[in-house]
Amino acid sequence: MTERYKLFFTFTNGEQETAYFTENPSHRVNDWLEREKNQWIRLDKAIINLHNVNMIRLAKVKVSDNSEDDDEIIEWI
């Protein structure tokens, strides 16, 4: 298992999207939230409109080789 940072985006419709990072992305998240003109962010597998996001959570996880659902959360950041 490898340790990574995992962002959880929860949308206004209740759906959730996740993204993995090798380095702590907290500064990147702060930059996204401070944007005024451009509310779209690009991730590896998605483009997200921040107007549709209710909550962003960040955790350090041990990534499972089997499934994203099997990731072990080490700590919430």
XYZ file of N, CA, C and O in Angstrom:
308
model
N 0.842 -1.190 0.000
C 0.000 0.000 0.000
C 0.881 1.247 0.000
O 1.912 1.271 0.640
N 0.433 2.260 -0.704
C 1.154 3.521 -0.814
C 0.370 4.623 -0.121
O -0.849 4.625 -0.158
N 1.069 5.566 0.476
C 0.394 6.708 1.091
C 0.229 7.813 0.074
O 1.150 8.127 -0.680
N -0.961 8.397 0.044
C -1.303 9.504 -0.848
C -2.234 10.455 -0.112
O -2.750 10.150 0.953
N -2.443 11.601 -0.723
C -3.457 12.542 -0.243
C -4.674 12.380 -1.130
O -4.563 12.273 -2.346
N -5.845 12.337 -0.515
C -7.080 12.112 -1.262
C -8.046 13.256 -0.977
O -8.355 13.541 0.182
N -8.480 13.924 -2.046
C -9.475 14.981 -1.932
C -10.849 14.403 -2.206
O -11.031 13.641 -3.155
N -11.803 14.774 -1.371
C -13.192 14.355 -1.535
C -14.008 15.603 -1.862
O -14.060 16.533 -1.062
N -14.617 15.636 -3.022
C -15.513 16.724 -3.409
C -16.940 16.213 -3.264
O -17.305 15.212 -3.878
N -17.765 16.901 -2.464
C -19.169 16.547 -2.334
C -19.981 17.638 -3.036
O -19.830 18.819 -2.724
N -20.824 17.225 -3.981
C -21.580 18.163 -4.802
C -22.956 18.447 -4.238
O -23.443 17.715 -3.366
N -23.584 19.489 -4.755
C -24.906 19.895 -4.283
C -25.951 18.813 -4.518
O -26.942 18.748 -3.790
N -25.744 17.925 -5.497
C -26.702 16.849 -5.764
C -26.411 15.594 -4.933
O -27.046 14.567 -5.115
N -25.400 15.656 -4.040
C -25.085 14.535 -3.164
C -24.020 13.594 -3.707
O -23.532 12.736 -2.979
N -23.672 13.712 -4.983
C -22.639 12.844 -5.552
C -21.267 13.260 -5.047
O -21.083 14.359 -4.534
N -20.307 12.372 -5.214
C -18.951 12.624 -4.708
C -17.926 12.261 -5.775
O -18.102 11.310 -6.524
N -16.869 13.032 -5.846
C -15.736 12.782 -6.738
C -14.482 12.813 -5.872
O -14.406 13.567 -4.900
N -13.502 11.982 -6.203
C -12.252 11.972 -5.450
C -11.078 12.167 -6.399
O -11.180 11.892 -7.590
N -9.981 12.649 -5.837
C -8.746 12.815 -6.597
C -7.580 12.532 -5.670
O -7.628 12.858 -4.478
N -6.525 11.931 -6.220
C -5.334 11.580 -5.444
C -4.176 12.500 -5.799
O -4.020 12.905 -6.953
N -3.350 12.805 -4.795
C -2.165 13.628 -4.973
C -1.012 13.006 -4.195
O -1.219 12.451 -3.116
N 0.210 13.130 -4.730
C 1.375 12.601 -4.025
C 1.880 13.581 -2.978
O 2.482 13.178 -1.990
N 1.627 14.886 -3.197
C 2.004 15.913 -2.225
C 0.751 16.563 -1.677
O -0.289 16.591 -2.342
N 0.857 17.134 -0.495
C -0.285 17.769 0.152
C -0.835 18.895 -0.737
O -0.143 19.867 -1.001
N -2.096 18.779 -1.179
C -2.667 19.775 -2.090
C -3.404 20.917 -1.392
O -4.158 21.646 -2.029
N -3.193 21.116 -0.095
C -3.970 22.135 0.628
C -3.763 23.539 0.061
O -4.709 24.320 -0.013
N -2.538 23.875 -0.374
C -2.314 25.193 -0.971
C -3.058 25.308 -2.303
O -3.608 26.364 -2.618
N -3.094 24.242 -3.051
C -3.825 24.233 -4.321
C -5.317 24.445 -4.076
O -5.970 25.207 -4.788
N -5.855 23.787 -3.064
C -7.274 23.942 -2.736
C -7.557 25.392 -2.344
O -8.549 25.980 -2.785
N -6.697 25.981 -1.526
C -6.886 27.384 -1.146
C -6.867 28.295 -2.362
O -7.667 29.233 -2.454
N -5.975 28.037 -3.312
C -5.936 28.821 -4.547
C -7.243 28.677 -5.318
O -7.770 29.655 -5.845
N -7.774 27.469 -5.399
C -9.045 27.269 -6.098
C -10.149 28.078 -5.458
O -10.958 28.692 -6.135
N -10.190 28.081 -4.128
C -11.269 28.764 -3.421
C -11.157 30.282 -3.501
O -12.154 30.984 -3.384
N -9.951 30.798 -3.716
C -9.753 32.239 -3.809
C -9.992 32.793 -5.212
O -10.043 33.998 -5.396
N -10.160 31.937 -6.197
C -10.394 32.394 -7.568
C -11.688 33.182 -7.658
O -12.687 32.836 -7.034
N -11.666 34.229 -8.443
C -12.884 35.007 -8.646
C -13.440 34.821 -10.052
O -14.634 34.685 -10.237
N -12.573 34.815 -11.058
C -13.036 34.747 -12.440
C -13.293 33.322 -12.897
O -14.300 33.025 -13.514
N -12.375 32.430 -12.634
C -12.457 31.074 -13.168
C -12.849 30.103 -12.059
O -12.058 29.819 -11.180
N -14.045 29.561 -12.108
C -14.526 28.649 -11.073
C -14.377 27.176 -11.451
O -14.818 26.308 -10.737
N -13.781 26.895 -12.616
C -13.584 25.526 -13.068
C -12.188 25.059 -12.698
O -11.232 25.800 -12.860
N -12.082 23.831 -12.195
C -10.769 23.256 -11.894
C -10.624 21.942 -12.647
O -11.596 21.224 -12.867
N -9.405 21.648 -13.029
C -9.133 20.422 -13.784
C -8.406 19.423 -12.884
O -7.428 19.755 -12.230
N -8.923 18.201 -12.894
C -8.287 17.089 -12.195
C -7.901 16.042 -13.232
O -8.200 16.199 -14.418
N -7.265 14.969 -12.792
C -6.852 13.923 -13.733
C -8.025 13.343 -14.511
O -7.938 13.129 -15.700
N -9.119 13.081 -13.823
C -10.239 12.377 -14.451
C -11.490 13.233 -14.614
O -12.522 12.734 -15.042
N -11.423 14.522 -14.264
C -12.640 15.337 -14.292
C -12.320 16.824 -14.363
O -11.211 17.244 -14.052
N -13.320 17.573 -14.775
C -13.293 19.029 -14.667
C -14.464 19.382 -13.764
O -15.598 18.949 -13.998
N -14.191 20.146 -12.722
C -15.196 20.406 -11.696
C -15.523 21.892 -11.637
O -14.624 22.736 -11.614
N -16.815 22.195 -11.588
C -17.280 23.560 -11.391
C -17.461 23.762 -9.888
O -18.311 23.125 -9.271
N -16.679 24.653 -9.300
C -16.719 24.854 -7.846
C -18.059 25.391 -7.356
O -18.384 25.261 -6.178
N -18.859 25.980 -8.260
C -20.194 26.451 -7.860
C -21.100 25.288 -7.449
O -22.067 25.484 -6.721
N -20.786 24.083 -7.922
C -21.601 22.903 -7.616
C -21.046 22.077 -6.463
O -21.561 21.006 -6.177
N -20.013 22.560 -5.784
C -19.375 21.809 -4.702
C -19.846 22.354 -3.352
O -19.768 23.543 -3.084
N -20.372 21.457 -2.513
C -20.783 21.826 -1.150
C -19.618 21.759 -0.174
O -19.520 22.575 0.731
N -18.771 20.745 -0.342
C -17.714 20.512 0.637
C -16.502 19.886 -0.040
O -16.640 19.062 -0.941
N -15.309 20.298 0.431
C -14.062 19.673 0.011
C -13.365 19.193 1.276
O -13.160 19.981 2.202
N -13.034 17.908 1.321
C -12.323 17.341 2.467
C -11.022 16.733 1.977
O -10.940 16.230 0.857
N -10.016 16.747 2.826
C -8.699 16.222 2.476
C -8.267 15.220 3.536
O -8.384 15.473 4.733
N -7.770 14.080 3.077
C -7.291 13.044 3.991
C -5.991 12.459 3.461
O -5.759 12.423 2.252
N -5.154 12.020 4.379
C -3.981 11.230 4.019
C -4.430 9.779 4.121
O -5.009 9.369 5.134
N -4.200 9.014 3.059
C -4.708 7.643 3.011
C -3.625 6.660 2.603
O -2.624 7.034 1.998
N -3.832 5.410 2.961
C -3.061 4.302 2.414
C -3.906 3.751 1.270
O -5.019 3.269 1.485
N -3.393 3.863 0.058
C -4.137 3.467 -1.134
C -4.124 1.953 -1.271
O -3.072 1.329 -1.269
N -5.307 1.399 -1.417
C -5.453 -0.043 -1.605
C -5.261 -0.390 -3.068
O -5.655 0.357 -3.955
N -4.675 -1.537 -3.321
C -4.509 -2.008 -4.691
C -5.824 -2.555 -5.256
O -5.971 -2.680 -6.465
N -6.769 -2.872 -4.384
C -8.015 -3.511 -4.812
C -9.065 -2.523 -5.307
O -9.620 -2.681 -6.373
N -9.356 -1.498 -4.500
C -10.456 -0.596 -4.815
C -10.300 0.696 -4.026
O -9.737 0.702 -2.932
N -10.854 1.805 -4.578
C -10.834 3.077 -3.850
C -11.574 2.960 -2.522
O -11.238 3.627 -1.558
N -12.614 2.126 -2.499
C -13.415 1.965 -1.286
C -12.622 1.329 -0.161
O -13.005 1.418 1.002
N -11.517 0.656 -0.490
C -10.698 -0.015 0.515
C -9.571 0.863 1.053
O -8.777 0.404 1.872
N -9.471 2.114 0.590
C -8.429 3.014 1.085
C -8.577 3.207 2.589
O -9.689 3.375 3.097
N -7.463 3.157 3.296
C -7.470 3.342 4.751
C -7.089 4.790 5.065
O -6.017 5.251 4.678
N -7.974 5.497 5.750
C -7.701 6.888 6.105
C -6.747 6.907 7.299
O -7.019 6.326 8.344
N -5.609 7.573 7.107
C -4.616 7.717 8.159
C -4.985 8.890 9.054
O -4.991 8.789 10.273
N -5.299 10.030 8.402
C -5.726 11.221 9.155
C -6.453 12.176 8.235
O -6.194 12.243 7.038
N -7.406 12.928 8.814
C -8.080 14.004 8.093
C -7.250 15.269 8.265
O -6.762 15.553 9.346
N -7.116 16.015 7.199
C -6.300 17.232 7.240
C -7.197 18.434 7.063
O -8.102 18.440 6.296
